Amino acid sequence: MKFSSFLYILIFLSEINSYSQTFPVHKINDKIIIDGDLSDWKTPFSGPFVIHNSGDKATQRTFVSLSWNDENLYIAYRSEDSKIIGKSQPKDSKIYETDDLVEIFIDPDGDGKNYVEIGVNAFSTNYDMLLKCISPGCGGWNTAMNFTIAGLEAISKITPEGFCTEIKIPFSSLAKVENGNFVKPKTGTKWKANTFRIDYGNTTEYLALQDYKSLKFGFHHPDEFAVFEFVE
């Protein structure tokens, strides 16, 4: 049995109100150069990240900021790291299994399917992946690592405190996600999404901007993603 669009919207709004925090994505006019240098980054940062499935304080702090213009979504991370693990690797390597990195998951229509995952390590290696389905209700775990975001830019820069990362995601590429139901954002648009970090330092920690109540599937709880609201 299929839900009506109206019922789906009610369920989506209920999820937003019952648990998900809302974080702003600030509109900008300035040009952002993707180079890992955050000296030109003007929008505020949220954080620090917490342990993803408990909300406990992390050993090392992580902060994230999001902004947008008419063409792109921009994300910046500041990651404190006294022991950086990883190396430069080929595009789409499984760096989430080995390297310190930051990640973002984006599900614009909030249905828990066909959402995008992007990860970047401290050495600017990145991957982009499409999560078609993770729950038994839609067929079980189904991912596409051969998925490519055209125009994706992702650069990290190692600093005395750790590393900083900048990412640019063209809206035009997200619009091409099959069954993603992407609509170009405008002021007031809300997306389900979350940002993460894996810290393979002295103690391995899985961190999130918004933590989860659920304990299965690691970071993959689209029903508990935060809400990213596009604001002026």
Coordinates of C-alpha atoms in Angstrom, one line a residue:
M1 CA 0.0 0.0 0.0
K2 CA 1.4 3.4 -1.0
F3 CA 1.1 6.4 1.3
S4 CA -0.5 9.5 -0.2
S5 CA 1.8 12.5 -0.6
F6 CA -0.1 14.4 2.1
L7 CA 0.4 11.5 4.6
Y8 CA 4.1 11.3 3.7
I9 CA 4.5 15.0 4.4
L10 CA 2.8 14.7 7.8
I11 CA 5.1 11.8 8.7
F12 CA 8.2 13.7 7.6
L13 CA 7.2 16.8 9.6
S14 CA 6.5 14.7 12.6
E15 CA 10.0 13.2 12.4
I16 CA 11.5 16.7 12.1
N17 CA 9.6 18.0 15.1
S18 CA 10.1 14.9 17.3
Y19 CA 13.9 14.5 17.2
S20 CA 15.8 16.2 14.4
Q21 CA 17.8 19.3 15.2
T22 CA 17.7 22.1 12.6
F23 CA 21.0 23.7 11.4
P24 CA 21.2 26.7 9.1
V25 CA 22.7 26.7 5.6
H26 CA 23.6 30.4 5.1
K27 CA 23.3 32.0 1.7
I28 CA 26.4 33.8 0.5
N29 CA 27.4 36.1 -2.3
D30 CA 31.2 35.8 -2.0
K31 CA 33.1 33.4 -4.1
I32 CA 34.6 30.5 -2.1
I33 CA 37.9 29.0 -3.2
I34 CA 38.0 25.3 -2.4
D35 CA 41.5 25.0 -1.0
G36 CA 41.2 23.9 2.6
D37 CA 42.1 27.4 3.8
L38 CA 39.2 28.7 5.9
S39 CA 40.4 32.2 6.3
D40 CA 37.8 33.3 3.7
W41 CA 35.0 31.4 5.4
K42 CA 32.5 33.8 7.0
T43 CA 29.4 31.7 8.0
P44 CA 29.2 30.4 11.6
F45 CA 30.3 26.8 12.6
S46 CA 28.1 24.3 14.5
G47 CA 29.4 21.7 16.9
P48 CA 31.4 20.2 18.4
F49 CA 30.5 16.7 17.0
V50 CA 29.6 14.0 19.5
I51 CA 29.8 10.2 19.6
H52 CA 27.3 9.2 17.0
N53 CA 25.2 6.7 19.0
S54 CA 25.4 8.1 22.5
G55 CA 25.8 11.9 22.3
D56 CA 28.9 11.7 24.6
K57 CA 31.7 14.2 24.3
A58 CA 34.4 13.3 21.7
T59 CA 38.1 13.1 22.5
Q60 CA 38.9 15.6 19.7
R61 CA 36.6 18.4 18.6
T62 CA 35.1 18.8 15.1
F63 CA 33.0 21.8 13.8
V64 CA 31.1 22.2 10.5
S65 CA 29.7 25.2 8.6
L66 CA 27.4 25.1 5.6
S67 CA 26.6 27.8 3.0
W68 CA 25.0 28.1 -0.4
N69 CA 24.5 30.2 -3.5
D70 CA 22.3 29.7 -6.5
E71 CA 24.6 27.0 -7.9
N72 CA 26.4 25.2 -5.1
L73 CA 26.3 23.8 -1.6
Y74 CA 29.5 24.5 0.4
I75 CA 30.7 22.6 3.5
A76 CA 33.7 23.4 5.7
Y77 CA 35.0 21.3 8.6
R78 CA 37.6 22.2 11.3
S79 CA 38.9 18.9 12.8
E80 CA 41.2 19.0 15.8
D81 CA 43.6 16.0 15.4
S82 CA 46.8 15.3 17.3
K83 CA 47.5 12.1 15.4
I84 CA 46.3 12.1 11.7
I85 CA 45.9 8.7 10.2
G86 CA 45.8 8.1 6.5
K87 CA 47.4 8.9 3.2
S88 CA 46.7 10.1 -0.3
Q89 CA 44.8 7.4 -2.2
P90 CA 43.0 7.0 -5.5
K91 CA 39.5 8.5 -6.0
D92 CA 36.7 6.4 -4.5
S93 CA 39.0 4.3 -2.3
K94 CA 37.3 3.0 0.8
I95 CA 39.0 5.5 3.1
Y96 CA 36.2 5.2 5.6
E97 CA 37.8 1.9 6.6
T98 CA 41.3 3.2 7.2
D99 CA 41.7 7.0 7.3
D100 CA 40.7 10.0 9.4
L101 CA 38.0 11.7 7.4
V102 CA 34.9 13.9 7.4
E103 CA 31.6 12.9 5.7
I104 CA 28.3 14.4 4.7
F105 CA 25.1 12.4 3.9
I106 CA 22.4 14.3 2.0
D107 CA 18.7 13.2 1.5
P108 CA 16.9 16.2 0.1
D109 CA 13.5 14.6 -0.1
G110 CA 13.8 12.9 3.3
D111 CA 12.5 9.5 2.2
G112 CA 15.5 7.5 3.4
K113 CA 16.4 6.3 -0.1
N114 CA 18.7 7.4 -2.9
Y115 CA 20.7 9.7 -0.6
V116 CA 24.3 10.8 -1.3
E117 CA 27.4 10.1 0.8
I118 CA 30.6 12.0 0.4
G119 CA 33.8 11.5 2.4
V120 CA 37.2 13.4 2.4
N121 CA 40.3 12.5 4.3
A122 CA 43.0 14.8 5.6
F123 CA 45.0 14.3 2.4
S124 CA 42.2 15.3 0.0
T125 CA 41.3 11.9 -1.1
N126 CA 37.5 11.7 -1.6
Y127 CA 34.7 9.3 -2.6
D128 CA 31.1 9.9 -3.5
M129 CA 28.5 7.2 -3.1
L130 CA 24.8 6.7 -3.7
L131 CA 22.8 4.8 -1.0
K132 CA 19.8 3.5 -2.9
C133 CA 18.4 1.6 0.0
I134 CA 19.5 0.4 3.5
S135 CA 16.3 -1.0 5.1
P136 CA 14.5 -4.4 4.4
G137 CA 11.4 -2.4 3.5
C138 CA 13.0 -1.2 0.3
G139 CA 15.1 -4.3 -0.6
G140 CA 18.0 -4.2 1.8
W141 CA 21.5 -2.7 1.6
N142 CA 22.1 -1.4 -1.9
T143 CA 24.9 1.1 -2.7
A144 CA 26.6 2.5 -5.8
M145 CA 30.2 3.5 -5.4
N146 CA 30.4 4.1 -9.2
F147 CA 28.1 7.1 -8.6
T148 CA 29.8 10.4 -9.5
I149 CA 29.0 13.9 -8.6
A150 CA 30.1 16.0 -11.6
G151 CA 31.9 19.2 -10.5
L152 CA 32.5 17.9 -6.9
E153 CA 35.5 19.7 -5.3
A154 CA 37.0 18.6 -2.0
I155 CA 40.3 19.7 -0.5
S156 CA 41.8 19.3 2.9
K157 CA 44.7 21.2 4.5
I158 CA 46.7 20.0 7.4
T159 CA 47.1 22.6 10.1
P160 CA 49.0 22.8 13.5
E161 CA 45.7 21.9 15.2
G162 CA 44.6 19.1 12.8
F163 CA 43.1 19.5 9.4
C164 CA 40.5 21.6 7.6
T165 CA 38.3 20.5 4.8
E166 CA 36.2 22.3 2.2
I167 CA 33.7 20.7 -0.2
K168 CA 31.7 22.1 -3.1
I169 CA 28.6 20.2 -4.4
P170 CA 26.9 21.5 -7.5
F171 CA 23.1 21.4 -7.3
S172 CA 23.0 20.4 -10.9
S173 CA 24.7 17.1 -10.1
L174 CA 22.2 16.3 -7.3
A175 CA 19.4 17.0 -9.7
K176 CA 20.6 14.0 -11.7
V177 CA 20.2 11.5 -8.9
E178 CA 17.7 8.9 -10.1
N179 CA 14.6 8.8 -7.9
G180 CA 16.2 11.4 -5.6
N181 CA 13.3 13.9 -6.1
F182 CA 15.7 16.7 -5.9
V183 CA 14.4 20.3 -6.1
K184 CA 16.8 23.2 -6.3
P185 CA 16.7 24.8 -2.8
K186 CA 15.4 28.3 -2.1
T187 CA 15.2 30.2 1.1
G188 CA 13.1 28.1 3.6
T189 CA 13.9 24.8 1.9
K190 CA 14.6 22.0 4.4
W191 CA 16.7 18.9 3.7
K192 CA 17.4 15.8 5.8
A193 CA 21.2 15.4 6.2
N194 CA 23.9 14.9 8.7
T195 CA 27.7 15.5 8.9
F196 CA 30.2 13.1 10.4
R197 CA 33.8 12.3 11.2
I198 CA 35.7 9.1 11.7
D199 CA 38.7 9.6 14.0
Y200 CA 41.2 6.7 13.9
G201 CA 43.5 8.3 16.5
N202 CA 44.6 6.7 19.7
T203 CA 40.9 5.8 20.3
T204 CA 38.7 5.2 17.2
E205 CA 35.6 7.3 17.5
Y206 CA 32.6 7.7 15.1
L207 CA 31.3 11.2 15.5
A208 CA 28.2 13.1 14.2
L209 CA 26.8 16.6 14.3
Q210 CA 23.5 15.1 15.5
D211 CA 23.7 11.8 17.3
Y212 CA 21.3 8.9 16.9
K213 CA 19.0 7.0 19.2
S214 CA 19.3 3.9 17.0
L215 CA 22.4 1.6 17.2
K216 CA 22.2 -0.3 13.9
F217 CA 23.7 0.6 10.6
G218 CA 26.4 2.9 12.0
F219 CA 26.0 6.4 10.4
H220 CA 23.2 5.2 8.2
H221 CA 20.0 6.3 9.9
P222 CA 18.3 8.7 7.4
D223 CA 15.2 8.7 9.6
E224 CA 17.2 10.4 12.3
F225 CA 19.2 12.8 10.1
A226 CA 19.3 16.4 11.2
V227 CA 17.4 19.1 9.2
F228 CA 19.5 21.6 7.2
E229 CA 17.4 24.7 6.5
F230 CA 18.5 27.1 3.7
V231 CA 18.4 30.6 5.1
E232 CA 19.4 34.1 3.9

